[in-house]
Tab-separated table of C-alpha atoms and ligand atoms in Angstrom:
chain	number	residue	atom	x	y	z
A	1190	MET	CA	20.598	7.141	8.333
A	1191	SER	CA	20.521	4.664	5.501
A	1192	LYS	CA	17.893	5.044	2.836
A	1193	HIS	CA	14.781	2.971	3.272
A	1194	LYS	CA	12.603	2.031	0.345
A	1195	ILE	CA	9.634	0.150	1.694
A	1196	VAL	CA	6.297	-1.043	0.332
A	1197	PHE	CA	3.335	-2.072	2.480
A	1198	LEU	CA	1.252	-4.834	0.958
A	1199	GLY	CA	-1.947	-6.349	2.294
A	1200	PRO	CA	-5.694	-6.510	1.841
A	1201	PRO	CA	-7.942	-3.506	2.474
A	1202	GLY	CA	-8.639	-3.316	6.210
A	1203	SER	CA	-5.363	-5.004	7.188
A	1204	GLY	CA	-4.124	-1.929	9.042
A	1205	LYS	CA	-1.605	-0.884	6.379
A	1206	GLY	CA	-2.371	2.816	6.730
A	1207	THR	CA	-2.002	2.892	10.505
A	1208	GLN	CA	1.178	0.835	10.528
A	1209	ALA	CA	2.686	2.701	7.587
A	1210	GLU	CA	2.333	5.984	9.479
A	1211	LEU	CA	3.918	4.529	12.622
A	1212	LEU	CA	6.904	3.012	10.828
A	1213	ALA	CA	7.503	5.987	8.537
A	1214	GLU	CA	7.650	8.288	11.535
A	1215	LYS	CA	10.161	6.001	13.273
A	1216	LEU	CA	12.370	5.905	10.191
A	1217	GLY	CA	11.997	9.591	9.303
A	1218	ILE	CA	10.669	8.929	5.816
A	1219	PRO	CA	7.375	10.006	4.223
A	1220	ALA	CA	4.429	7.595	4.315
A	1221	ILE	CA	2.949	7.863	0.858
A	1222	SER	CA	-0.609	6.553	0.718
A	1223	THR	CA	-2.022	6.597	-2.809
A	1224	GLY	CA	-5.520	6.105	-1.365
A	1225	GLU	CA	-5.094	9.229	0.818
A	1226	MET	CA	-3.741	11.204	-2.139
A	1227	LEU	CA	-6.736	10.223	-4.265
A	1228	ARG	CA	-9.235	10.971	-1.492
A	1229	ALA	CA	-7.633	14.411	-1.080
A	1230	ALA	CA	-7.961	14.992	-4.834
A	1231	VAL	CA	-11.649	14.048	-4.673
A	1232	ASP	CA	-12.225	16.407	-1.719
A	1233	GLU	CA	-10.459	19.241	-3.550
A	1234	GLY	CA	-12.490	18.629	-6.668
A	1235	SER	CA	-9.334	18.633	-8.816
A	1236	ASP	CA	-9.273	17.174	-12.345
A	1237	LEU	CA	-7.749	13.977	-11.032
A	1238	GLY	CA	-10.334	13.837	-8.251
A	1239	ASP	CA	-13.206	14.152	-10.689
A	1240	ARG	CA	-11.800	11.374	-12.833
A	1241	VAL	CA	-11.304	8.865	-9.984
A	1242	LYS	CA	-14.346	9.548	-7.788
A	1243	GLY	CA	-16.743	7.019	-9.325
A	1244	VAL	CA	-14.104	4.318	-9.608
A	1245	MET	CA	-13.250	4.659	-5.923
A	1246	GLU	CA	-16.870	4.637	-4.820
A	1247	ARG	CA	-17.389	1.341	-6.616
A	1248	GLY	CA	-14.322	-0.214	-4.990
A	1249	GLU	CA	-12.564	-0.596	-8.332
A	1250	LEU	CA	-8.982	0.337	-9.159
A	1251	VAL	CA	-7.883	3.588	-10.776
A	1252	SER	CA	-6.078	2.867	-14.075
A	1253	ASP	CA	-2.410	1.895	-13.971
A	1254	GLU	CA	-1.607	4.825	-16.304
A	1255	MET	CA	-3.179	7.410	-14.012
A	1256	MET	CA	-1.526	5.870	-10.953
A	1257	ALA	CA	1.876	5.875	-12.678
A	1258	GLU	CA	1.645	9.641	-13.073
A	1259	VAL	CA	0.557	10.157	-9.460
A	1260	VAL	CA	3.366	7.999	-8.067
A	1261	LYS	CA	6.120	9.303	-10.363
A	1262	ASP	CA	5.318	12.883	-9.389
A	1263	ARG	CA	5.177	12.074	-5.698
A	1264	LEU	CA	8.431	10.096	-5.602
A	1265	ALA	CA	10.196	12.902	-7.468
A	1266	LYS	CA	9.592	15.296	-4.542
A	1267	ARG	CA	12.522	16.185	-2.360
A	1268	ASP	CA	11.236	14.511	0.818
A	1269	ALA	CA	11.190	11.122	-0.930
A	1270	GLN	CA	14.828	11.203	-2.029
A	1271	GLN	CA	16.109	9.820	1.290
A	1272	GLY	CA	13.677	6.922	1.286
A	1273	PHE	CA	9.944	6.410	1.323
A	1274	LEU	CA	7.218	4.096	2.464
A	1275	LEU	CA	4.534	3.320	-0.104
A	1276	ASP	CA	1.129	2.332	1.258
A	1277	GLY	CA	-1.345	1.047	-1.336
A	1278	TYR	CA	1.028	1.015	-4.308
A	1279	PRO	CA	1.769	-1.145	-6.252
A	1280	ARG	CA	-1.553	-2.983	-6.487
A	1281	THR	CA	-1.163	-4.711	-9.873
A	1282	ALA	CA	1.655	-6.396	-11.802
A	1283	PRO	CA	1.996	-3.446	-14.226
A	1284	GLN	CA	2.243	-1.085	-11.237
A	1285	ALA	CA	5.047	-3.226	-9.794
A	1286	ASP	CA	6.838	-2.891	-13.161
A	1287	THR	CA	6.351	0.883	-13.125
A	1288	LEU	CA	7.838	1.084	-9.634
A	1289	GLU	CA	10.800	-1.036	-10.689
A	1290	GLY	CA	11.367	1.367	-13.581
A	1291	ILE	CA	11.286	4.389	-11.287
A	1292	LEU	CA	13.754	2.731	-8.917
A	1293	GLU	CA	16.122	1.795	-11.741
A	1294	ASP	CA	16.456	5.502	-12.499
A	1295	ARG	CA	17.460	6.080	-8.887
A	1296	GLU	CA	19.859	3.699	-7.181
A	1297	GLY	CA	18.955	0.357	-5.770
A	1298	ASP	CA	15.897	-1.775	-5.315
A	1299	LEU	CA	13.202	-2.010	-2.692
A	1300	ASP	CA	14.544	-2.943	0.732
A	1301	HIS	CA	11.393	-4.453	2.220
A	1302	VAL	CA	7.889	-5.378	1.201
A	1303	VAL	CA	5.956	-5.693	4.451
A	1304	TYR	CA	3.021	-8.044	3.927
A	1305	LEU	CA	0.271	-7.794	6.544
A	1306	GLU	CA	-1.787	-10.977	6.808
A	1307	VAL	CA	-5.288	-10.749	8.315
A	1308	PRO	CA	-8.154	-13.297	8.045
A	1309	GLU	CA	-10.925	-12.321	5.641
A	1310	ASP	CA	-13.850	-12.142	8.121
A	1311	GLU	CA	-11.818	-9.760	10.270
A	1312	LEU	CA	-11.172	-7.516	7.251
A	1313	VAL	CA	-14.862	-7.038	6.513
A	1314	THR	CA	-15.582	-6.207	10.167
A	1315	ARG	CA	-12.774	-3.670	10.283
A	1316	MET	CA	-13.729	-1.963	7.024
A	1317	MET	CA	-17.389	-1.712	7.866
A	1318	SER	CA	-16.563	-0.072	11.188
A	1319	ARG	CA	-14.277	2.709	9.926
A	1320	GLY	CA	-17.127	4.579	8.270
A	1321	ARG	CA	-15.360	5.968	5.225
A	1322	ASP	CA	-17.374	7.181	2.227
A	1323	ASP	CA	-15.941	4.496	-0.037
A	1324	ASP	CA	-16.621	1.718	2.501
A	1325	THR	CA	-20.194	0.740	1.591
A	1326	GLU	CA	-20.808	-2.993	1.902
A	1327	GLU	CA	-20.880	-3.497	-1.849
A	1328	ALA	CA	-17.668	-1.530	-2.357
A	1329	VAL	CA	-15.982	-3.429	0.472
A	1330	ARG	CA	-16.808	-6.758	-1.173
A	1331	GLU	CA	-15.582	-5.501	-4.549
A	1332	ARG	CA	-12.330	-4.199	-3.065
A	1333	LEU	CA	-11.613	-7.592	-1.493
A	1334	ARG	CA	-12.360	-9.351	-4.791
A	1335	VAL	CA	-10.086	-6.968	-6.703
A	1336	TYR	CA	-7.390	-7.425	-4.060
A	1337	ARG	CA	-7.452	-11.196	-4.399
A	1338	GLU	CA	-7.450	-11.128	-8.180
A	1339	LEU	CA	-4.924	-8.370	-8.942
A	1340	THR	CA	-2.896	-7.524	-5.841
A	1341	GLU	CA	-2.392	-10.816	-4.010
A	1342	PRO	CA	-0.213	-12.245	-6.831
A	1343	LEU	CA	2.367	-9.584	-5.938
A	1344	VAL	CA	3.066	-11.513	-2.717
A	1345	GLU	CA	4.719	-14.327	-4.689
A	1346	HIS	CA	6.463	-11.835	-6.959
A	1347	TYR	CA	8.160	-10.119	-4.032
A	1348	ARG	CA	8.805	-13.389	-2.221
A	1349	ALA	CA	10.772	-14.521	-5.278
A	1350	GLU	CA	12.763	-11.277	-5.154
A	1351	GLY	CA	13.684	-12.003	-1.542
A	1352	VAL	CA	12.219	-8.787	-0.107
A	1353	LEU	CA	8.951	-10.081	1.383
A	1354	ARG	CA	8.533	-9.688	5.155
A	1355	THR	CA	5.352	-11.435	6.240
A	1356	VAL	CA	3.749	-10.117	9.432
A	1357	ASP	CA	0.686	-11.462	11.251
A	1358	GLY	CA	-1.630	-8.452	11.304
A	1359	HIS	CA	-4.358	-10.075	13.390
A	1360	ARG	CA	-3.120	-8.630	16.668
A	1361	THR	CA	-3.177	-5.341	18.534
A	1362	ILE	CA	-1.742	-2.245	16.862
A	1363	GLU	CA	1.190	-2.262	19.302
A	1364	GLU	CA	2.002	-5.938	18.741
A	1365	VAL	CA	1.906	-5.540	14.971
A	1366	GLU	CA	4.093	-2.438	15.207
A	1367	VAL	CA	6.788	-4.349	17.105
A	1368	ALA	CA	6.630	-7.268	14.673
A	1369	ILE	CA	7.105	-4.905	11.720
A	1370	LEU	CA	10.080	-3.192	13.358
A	1371	LEU	CA	11.718	-6.585	13.889
A	1372	ALA	CA	10.956	-7.618	10.323
A	1373	VAL	CA	12.572	-4.581	8.723
A	1374	ALA	CA	15.514	-4.650	11.133
A	1375	SER	CA	16.680	-8.017	9.865
A	1376	GLU	CA	17.612	-8.870	6.320
A	1377	ALA	CA	15.188	-11.676	5.594
A	1378	GLN	CA	12.297	-12.347	7.923
A	1379	ASP	CA	9.871	-13.999	5.583
A	1380	ALA	CA	7.703	-16.204	7.742
B	470	AMP	P1	-6.811	2.643	-0.127
B	470	AMP	O1	-7.016	3.745	0.843
B	470	AMP	O2	-5.371	2.320	-0.358
B	470	AMP	O3	-7.601	1.420	0.198
B	470	AMP	O4	-7.344	3.174	-1.542
B	470	AMP	C1	-8.676	3.619	-1.705
B	470	AMP	C2	-9.070	3.525	-3.174
B	470	AMP	O5	-8.204	4.348	-3.971
B	470	AMP	C3	-8.962	2.140	-3.797
B	470	AMP	O6	-10.103	1.357	-3.544
B	470	AMP	C4	-8.773	2.474	-5.274
B	470	AMP	O7	-10.005	2.819	-5.869
B	470	AMP	C5	-7.916	3.714	-5.220
B	470	AMP	N1	-6.465	3.381	-5.230
B	470	AMP	C6	-5.555	3.618	-4.254
B	470	AMP	N2	-4.336	3.177	-4.599
B	470	AMP	C7	-4.474	2.647	-5.839
B	470	AMP	C8	-3.583	2.012	-6.741
B	470	AMP	N3	-2.292	1.817	-6.421
B	470	AMP	N4	-4.082	1.586	-7.917
B	470	AMP	C9	-5.364	1.778	-8.259
B	470	AMP	N5	-6.257	2.349	-7.451
B	470	AMP	C10	-5.831	2.782	-6.253
């Protein structure tokens, strides 16, 4: 099987996590969720966990430097050598640069950046209903603000690189799953 290097991009509550798991399983590559990794670190009470706990509870972003370490270590593991699916990274322009640097040291660029579009009022509803510790109403609002300010500009960045695959995420899980499979099966499906 060819190597797949995929990034999932989209606002919090867009269904990235769910869809990333489904696609990664289909392709036989690891779904790497930085949010899940950080939540696990918090639950374990590791050094990293202690340092990021407050930031996450407020809906802010963990520093680019700390995230660079987390992602470099994870992508260096054996299971990520035959491809990977990143869910929740990169989230800022410097993080996109870091990822490009990591990929330069391996061969080739990203194959697809799957961008899940969902209307804003639907996002708030979805986030408030999943009941996670870091999903208080205030944190949810802050995460959307941070997304718009720091992460959304990456859409244009990846569009310019020709790897953006825009998918309408305001549908059932099954419908979105099919749309994503079609998008990554063709070379350029940017709607
Ligand atoms: P997520 O599950 O992807 O929504 O991530 C949950 C929280 O983890 C975010 O609100 C951030 O505080 C933190 N986080 C996850 N990924 C990143 C990242 N790439 N950069 C900075 N913070 C992150």
